[in-house]
Amino acid sequence: VPYDELREHWKNMHILAYPSTWLETSCRVAMEAMSARCAIVTSNYGALPETCCEFAYMYNYTEDKNKHVERFADTLEDVMDSYWTKDVQKNLDNALEYSHTHYSWDKRINQWIDFLVIENTGHCPHDESPLEFNKHVLKWLELTLGSNY
């Protein structure tokens, strides 16, 4: 599906039901859902809590598939029942604002360019110049997470 068409579908969604069992390191789908003002129902596995912050409706991950399904279904049902309440709608507004201030390309493009372009290295700067690469990673982390990371 072309990205522009996918963005149009996001506008018609209310809830992203995302029962993740993958050890996410970041989650573009969650970022897109936040920017489309969708409630996110997902597990707290991997980096989903960091990606979604306090805006997702999370349940505790478990490797037990039956318990995972139960927890997901219970959380999804709760969100479906309360979706139109003031609290949920305010949370969606806050998630939208957060996504625009933290995940938009206007915010991130220069950080990515600074992070990805390291002079005098080829396509594998982490191998060719690990000290310089690590310096860029630390700078990026500080810019992204603040000085208290």
PDB file of C-alpha atoms in Angstrom:
ATOM      1  CA  VAL A   1       0.000   0.000   0.000  1.00  0.00           C
ATOM      2  CA  PRO A   2       1.499   3.377  -0.927  1.00  0.00           C
ATOM      3  CA  TYR A   3       2.338   5.546   2.079  1.00  0.00           C
ATOM      4  CA  ASP A   4      -0.072   8.348   1.131  1.00  0.00           C
ATOM      5  CA  GLU A   5      -2.926   5.844   0.903  1.00  0.00           C
ATOM      6  CA  LEU A   6      -1.934   4.340   4.240  1.00  0.00           C
ATOM      7  CA  ARG A   7      -1.993   7.805   5.849  1.00  0.00           C
ATOM      8  CA  GLU A   8      -5.573   8.226   4.613  1.00  0.00           C
ATOM      9  CA  HIS A   9      -6.572   4.934   6.273  1.00  0.00           C
ATOM     10  CA  TRP A  10      -5.016   6.074   9.549  1.00  0.00           C
ATOM     11  CA  LYS A  11      -7.437   9.020   9.565  1.00  0.00           C
ATOM     12  CA  ASN A  12     -10.386   6.615   9.736  1.00  0.00           C
ATOM     13  CA  MET A  13      -9.035   4.522  12.599  1.00  0.00           C
ATOM     14  CA  HIS A  14      -9.785   4.956  16.281  1.00  0.00           C
ATOM     15  CA  ILE A  15      -7.732   2.168  17.867  1.00  0.00           C
ATOM     16  CA  LEU A  16      -4.507   0.423  16.929  1.00  0.00           C
ATOM     17  CA  ALA A  17      -4.832  -3.112  18.281  1.00  0.00           C
ATOM     18  CA  TYR A  18      -1.189  -4.192  18.454  1.00  0.00           C
ATOM     19  CA  PRO A  19      -0.680  -7.332  20.590  1.00  0.00           C
ATOM     20  CA  SER A  20       3.062  -7.266  20.084  1.00  0.00           C
ATOM     21  CA  THR A  21       5.172 -10.265  20.969  1.00  0.00           C
ATOM     22  CA  TRP A  22       8.187  -8.817  19.174  1.00  0.00           C
ATOM     23  CA  LEU A  23      11.045  -7.293  21.150  1.00  0.00           C
ATOM     24  CA  GLU A  24      10.594  -3.846  19.640  1.00  0.00           C
ATOM     25  CA  THR A  25      13.553  -1.464  19.622  1.00  0.00           C
ATOM     26  CA  SER A  26      11.304   1.325  18.428  1.00  0.00           C
ATOM     27  CA  CYS A  27       7.966   1.144  16.732  1.00  0.00           C
ATOM     28  CA  ARG A  28       7.112   3.214  13.688  1.00  0.00           C
ATOM     29  CA  VAL A  29       3.560   1.832  13.672  1.00  0.00           C
ATOM     30  CA  ALA A  30       3.022   3.200  17.180  1.00  0.00           C
ATOM     31  CA  MET A  31       4.493   6.562  16.153  1.00  0.00           C
ATOM     32  CA  GLU A  32       2.153   6.684  13.151  1.00  0.00           C
ATOM     33  CA  ALA A  33      -0.828   5.763  15.331  1.00  0.00           C
ATOM     34  CA  MET A  34       0.006   8.528  17.788  1.00  0.00           C
ATOM     35  CA  SER A  35       0.285  11.046  14.955  1.00  0.00           C
ATOM     36  CA  ALA A  36      -3.108   9.890  13.640  1.00  0.00           C
ATOM     37  CA  ARG A  37      -4.711  10.230  17.085  1.00  0.00           C
ATOM     38  CA  CYS A  38      -5.362   6.505  17.503  1.00  0.00           C
ATOM     39  CA  ALA A  39      -5.551   4.834  20.869  1.00  0.00           C
ATOM     40  CA  ILE A  40      -2.826   2.191  21.060  1.00  0.00           C
ATOM     41  CA  VAL A  41      -3.484  -1.104  22.808  1.00  0.00           C
ATOM     42  CA  THR A  42      -0.274  -3.080  23.130  1.00  0.00           C
ATOM     43  CA  SER A  43       2.016  -4.991  25.442  1.00  0.00           C
ATOM     44  CA  ASN A  44       4.801  -3.353  27.407  1.00  0.00           C
ATOM     45  CA  TYR A  45       7.409  -5.515  25.696  1.00  0.00           C
ATOM     46  CA  GLY A  46      10.712  -4.174  24.411  1.00  0.00           C
ATOM     47  CA  ALA A  47      10.873  -0.432  23.761  1.00  0.00           C
ATOM     48  CA  LEU A  48       7.130   0.055  23.349  1.00  0.00           C
ATOM     49  CA  PRO A  49       6.871   1.930  26.679  1.00  0.00           C
ATOM     50  CA  GLU A  50       9.627   4.318  25.580  1.00  0.00           C
ATOM     51  CA  THR A  51       8.127   4.809  22.124  1.00  0.00           C
ATOM     52  CA  CYS A  52       4.545   5.305  23.315  1.00  0.00           C
ATOM     53  CA  CYS A  53       5.411   7.017  26.607  1.00  0.00           C
ATOM     54  CA  GLU A  54       2.357   7.241  28.839  1.00  0.00           C
ATOM     55  CA  PHE A  55      -0.057   7.483  25.907  1.00  0.00           C
ATOM     56  CA  ALA A  56      -0.610   3.804  25.043  1.00  0.00           C
ATOM     57  CA  TYR A  57      -2.924   1.444  26.883  1.00  0.00           C
ATOM     58  CA  MET A  58      -0.479  -1.282  27.851  1.00  0.00           C
ATOM     59  CA  TYR A  59      -0.707  -4.593  29.551  1.00  0.00           C
ATOM     60  CA  ASN A  60       2.103  -6.664  31.035  1.00  0.00           C
ATOM     61  CA  TYR A  61       3.780  -8.879  28.468  1.00  0.00           C
ATOM     62  CA  THR A  62       3.928 -12.589  29.131  1.00  0.00           C
ATOM     63  CA  GLU A  63       5.341 -15.441  27.073  1.00  0.00           C
ATOM     64  CA  ASP A  64       2.304 -17.529  27.980  1.00  0.00           C
ATOM     65  CA  LYS A  65       0.207 -17.155  24.809  1.00  0.00           C
ATOM     66  CA  ASN A  66      -3.131 -17.788  26.515  1.00  0.00           C
ATOM     67  CA  LYS A  67      -2.464 -15.200  29.224  1.00  0.00           C
ATOM     68  CA  HIS A  68      -1.175 -12.785  26.591  1.00  0.00           C
ATOM     69  CA  VAL A  69      -4.416 -13.103  24.614  1.00  0.00           C
ATOM     70  CA  GLU A  70      -6.495 -12.604  27.774  1.00  0.00           C
ATOM     71  CA  ARG A  71      -4.562  -9.519  28.815  1.00  0.00           C
ATOM     72  CA  PHE A  72      -4.753  -8.050  25.330  1.00  0.00           C
ATOM     73  CA  ALA A  73      -8.500  -8.726  25.025  1.00  0.00           C
ATOM     74  CA  ASP A  74      -9.224  -7.249  28.469  1.00  0.00           C
ATOM     75  CA  THR A  75      -7.250  -4.084  27.716  1.00  0.00           C
ATOM     76  CA  LEU A  76      -8.785  -3.714  24.267  1.00  0.00           C
ATOM     77  CA  GLU A  77     -12.278  -4.120  25.701  1.00  0.00           C
ATOM     78  CA  ASP A  78     -11.553  -1.469  28.343  1.00  0.00           C
ATOM     79  CA  VAL A  79     -10.345   0.993  25.707  1.00  0.00           C
ATOM     80  CA  MET A  80     -13.318   0.271  23.438  1.00  0.00           C
ATOM     81  CA  ASP A  81     -15.698   0.880  26.346  1.00  0.00           C
ATOM     82  CA  SER A  82     -14.048   4.150  27.375  1.00  0.00           C
ATOM     83  CA  TYR A  83     -12.873   5.478  23.997  1.00  0.00           C
ATOM     84  CA  TRP A  84     -15.203   8.495  23.875  1.00  0.00           C
ATOM     85  CA  THR A  85     -14.615   9.615  27.459  1.00  0.00           C
ATOM     86  CA  LYS A  86     -12.943  12.959  28.136  1.00  0.00           C
ATOM     87  CA  ASP A  87      -9.898  11.245  29.665  1.00  0.00           C
ATOM     88  CA  VAL A  88      -9.217   9.067  26.629  1.00  0.00           C
ATOM     89  CA  GLN A  89      -9.835  11.919  24.198  1.00  0.00           C
ATOM     90  CA  LYS A  90      -7.439  14.154  26.165  1.00  0.00           C
ATOM     91  CA  ASN A  91      -4.852  11.354  26.132  1.00  0.00           C
ATOM     92  CA  LEU A  92      -5.191  11.091  22.333  1.00  0.00           C
ATOM     93  CA  ASP A  93      -4.738  14.862  22.005  1.00  0.00           C
ATOM     94  CA  ASN A  94      -1.608  14.647  24.150  1.00  0.00           C
ATOM     95  CA  ALA A  95      -0.266  11.708  22.132  1.00  0.00           C
ATOM     96  CA  LEU A  96      -0.824  13.632  18.912  1.00  0.00           C
ATOM     97  CA  GLU A  97       1.022  16.659  20.270  1.00  0.00           C
ATOM     98  CA  TYR A  98       3.859  14.455  21.570  1.00  0.00           C
ATOM     99  CA  SER A  99       4.227  12.705  18.219  1.00  0.00           C
ATOM    100  CA  HIS A 100       4.459  16.017  16.391  1.00  0.00           C
ATOM    101  CA  THR A 101       7.058  17.422  18.772  1.00  0.00           C
ATOM    102  CA  HIS A 102       9.162  14.264  19.055  1.00  0.00           C
ATOM    103  CA  TYR A 103       8.663  12.135  15.936  1.00  0.00           C
ATOM    104  CA  SER A 104       8.062  14.565  13.058  1.00  0.00           C
ATOM    105  CA  TRP A 105      10.654  14.803  10.298  1.00  0.00           C
ATOM    106  CA  ASP A 106      10.928  18.533  10.921  1.00  0.00           C
ATOM    107  CA  LYS A 107      12.230  17.641  14.373  1.00  0.00           C
ATOM    108  CA  ARG A 108      14.304  14.585  13.464  1.00  0.00           C
ATOM    109  CA  ILE A 109      15.872  15.196  10.063  1.00  0.00           C
ATOM    110  CA  ASN A 110      18.886  17.190  11.244  1.00  0.00           C
ATOM    111  CA  GLN A 111      19.490  14.765  14.104  1.00  0.00           C
ATOM    112  CA  TRP A 112      19.497  11.857  11.642  1.00  0.00           C
ATOM    113  CA  ILE A 113      21.796  13.655   9.231  1.00  0.00           C
ATOM    114  CA  ASP A 114      24.206  14.473  12.044  1.00  0.00           C
ATOM    115  CA  PHE A 115      23.975  10.903  13.260  1.00  0.00           C
ATOM    116  CA  LEU A 116      24.373   9.198   9.893  1.00  0.00           C
ATOM    117  CA  VAL A 117      26.949  11.408   8.188  1.00  0.00           C
ATOM    118  CA  ILE A 118      30.366  10.959   9.738  1.00  0.00           C
ATOM    119  CA  GLU A 119      33.165  12.413   7.681  1.00  0.00           C
ATOM    120  CA  ASN A 120      35.906  10.163   6.316  1.00  0.00           C
ATOM    121  CA  THR A 121      33.912   6.979   6.790  1.00  0.00           C
ATOM    122  CA  GLY A 122      32.108   4.764   4.332  1.00  0.00           C
ATOM    123  CA  HIS A 123      28.840   2.906   4.685  1.00  0.00           C
ATOM    124  CA  CYS A 124      29.832   1.197   7.977  1.00  0.00           C
ATOM    125  CA  PRO A 125      31.019   4.000  10.282  1.00  0.00           C
ATOM    126  CA  HIS A 126      30.517   1.809  13.351  1.00  0.00           C
ATOM    127  CA  ASP A 127      33.230  -0.530  11.998  1.00  0.00           C
ATOM    128  CA  GLU A 128      35.496   2.017  10.333  1.00  0.00           C
ATOM    129  CA  SER A 129      35.543   4.630  13.086  1.00  0.00           C
ATOM    130  CA  PRO A 130      33.939   3.225  16.240  1.00  0.00           C
ATOM    131  CA  LEU A 131      35.113   6.005  18.571  1.00  0.00           C
ATOM    132  CA  GLU A 132      33.707   8.710  16.297  1.00  0.00           C
ATOM    133  CA  PHE A 133      30.525   6.691  15.778  1.00  0.00           C
ATOM    134  CA  ASN A 134      30.034   6.245  19.535  1.00  0.00           C
ATOM    135  CA  LYS A 135      30.543   9.991  20.044  1.00  0.00           C
ATOM    136  CA  HIS A 136      27.708  10.629  17.568  1.00  0.00           C
ATOM    137  CA  VAL A 137      25.473   8.048  19.263  1.00  0.00           C
ATOM    138  CA  LEU A 138      26.020   9.693  22.654  1.00  0.00           C
ATOM    139  CA  LYS A 139      25.316  13.141  21.196  1.00  0.00           C
ATOM    140  CA  TRP A 140      22.140  11.834  19.546  1.00  0.00           C
ATOM    141  CA  LEU A 141      20.998  10.194  22.800  1.00  0.00           C
ATOM    142  CA  GLU A 142      21.530  13.425  24.699  1.00  0.00           C
ATOM    143  CA  LEU A 143      19.582  15.418  22.112  1.00  0.00           C
ATOM    144  CA  THR A 144      16.816  12.842  22.027  1.00  0.00           C
ATOM    145  CA  LEU A 145      16.508  11.888  25.680  1.00  0.00           C
ATOM    146  CA  GLY A 146      18.088  14.843  27.429  1.00  0.00           C
ATOM    147  CA  SER A 147      21.156  14.926  29.594  1.00  0.00           C
ATOM    148  CA  ASN A 148      19.693  12.501  32.164  1.00  0.00           C
ATOM    149  CA  TYR A 149      19.637   9.404  29.939  1.00  0.00           C
TER     150      TYR A 149
END
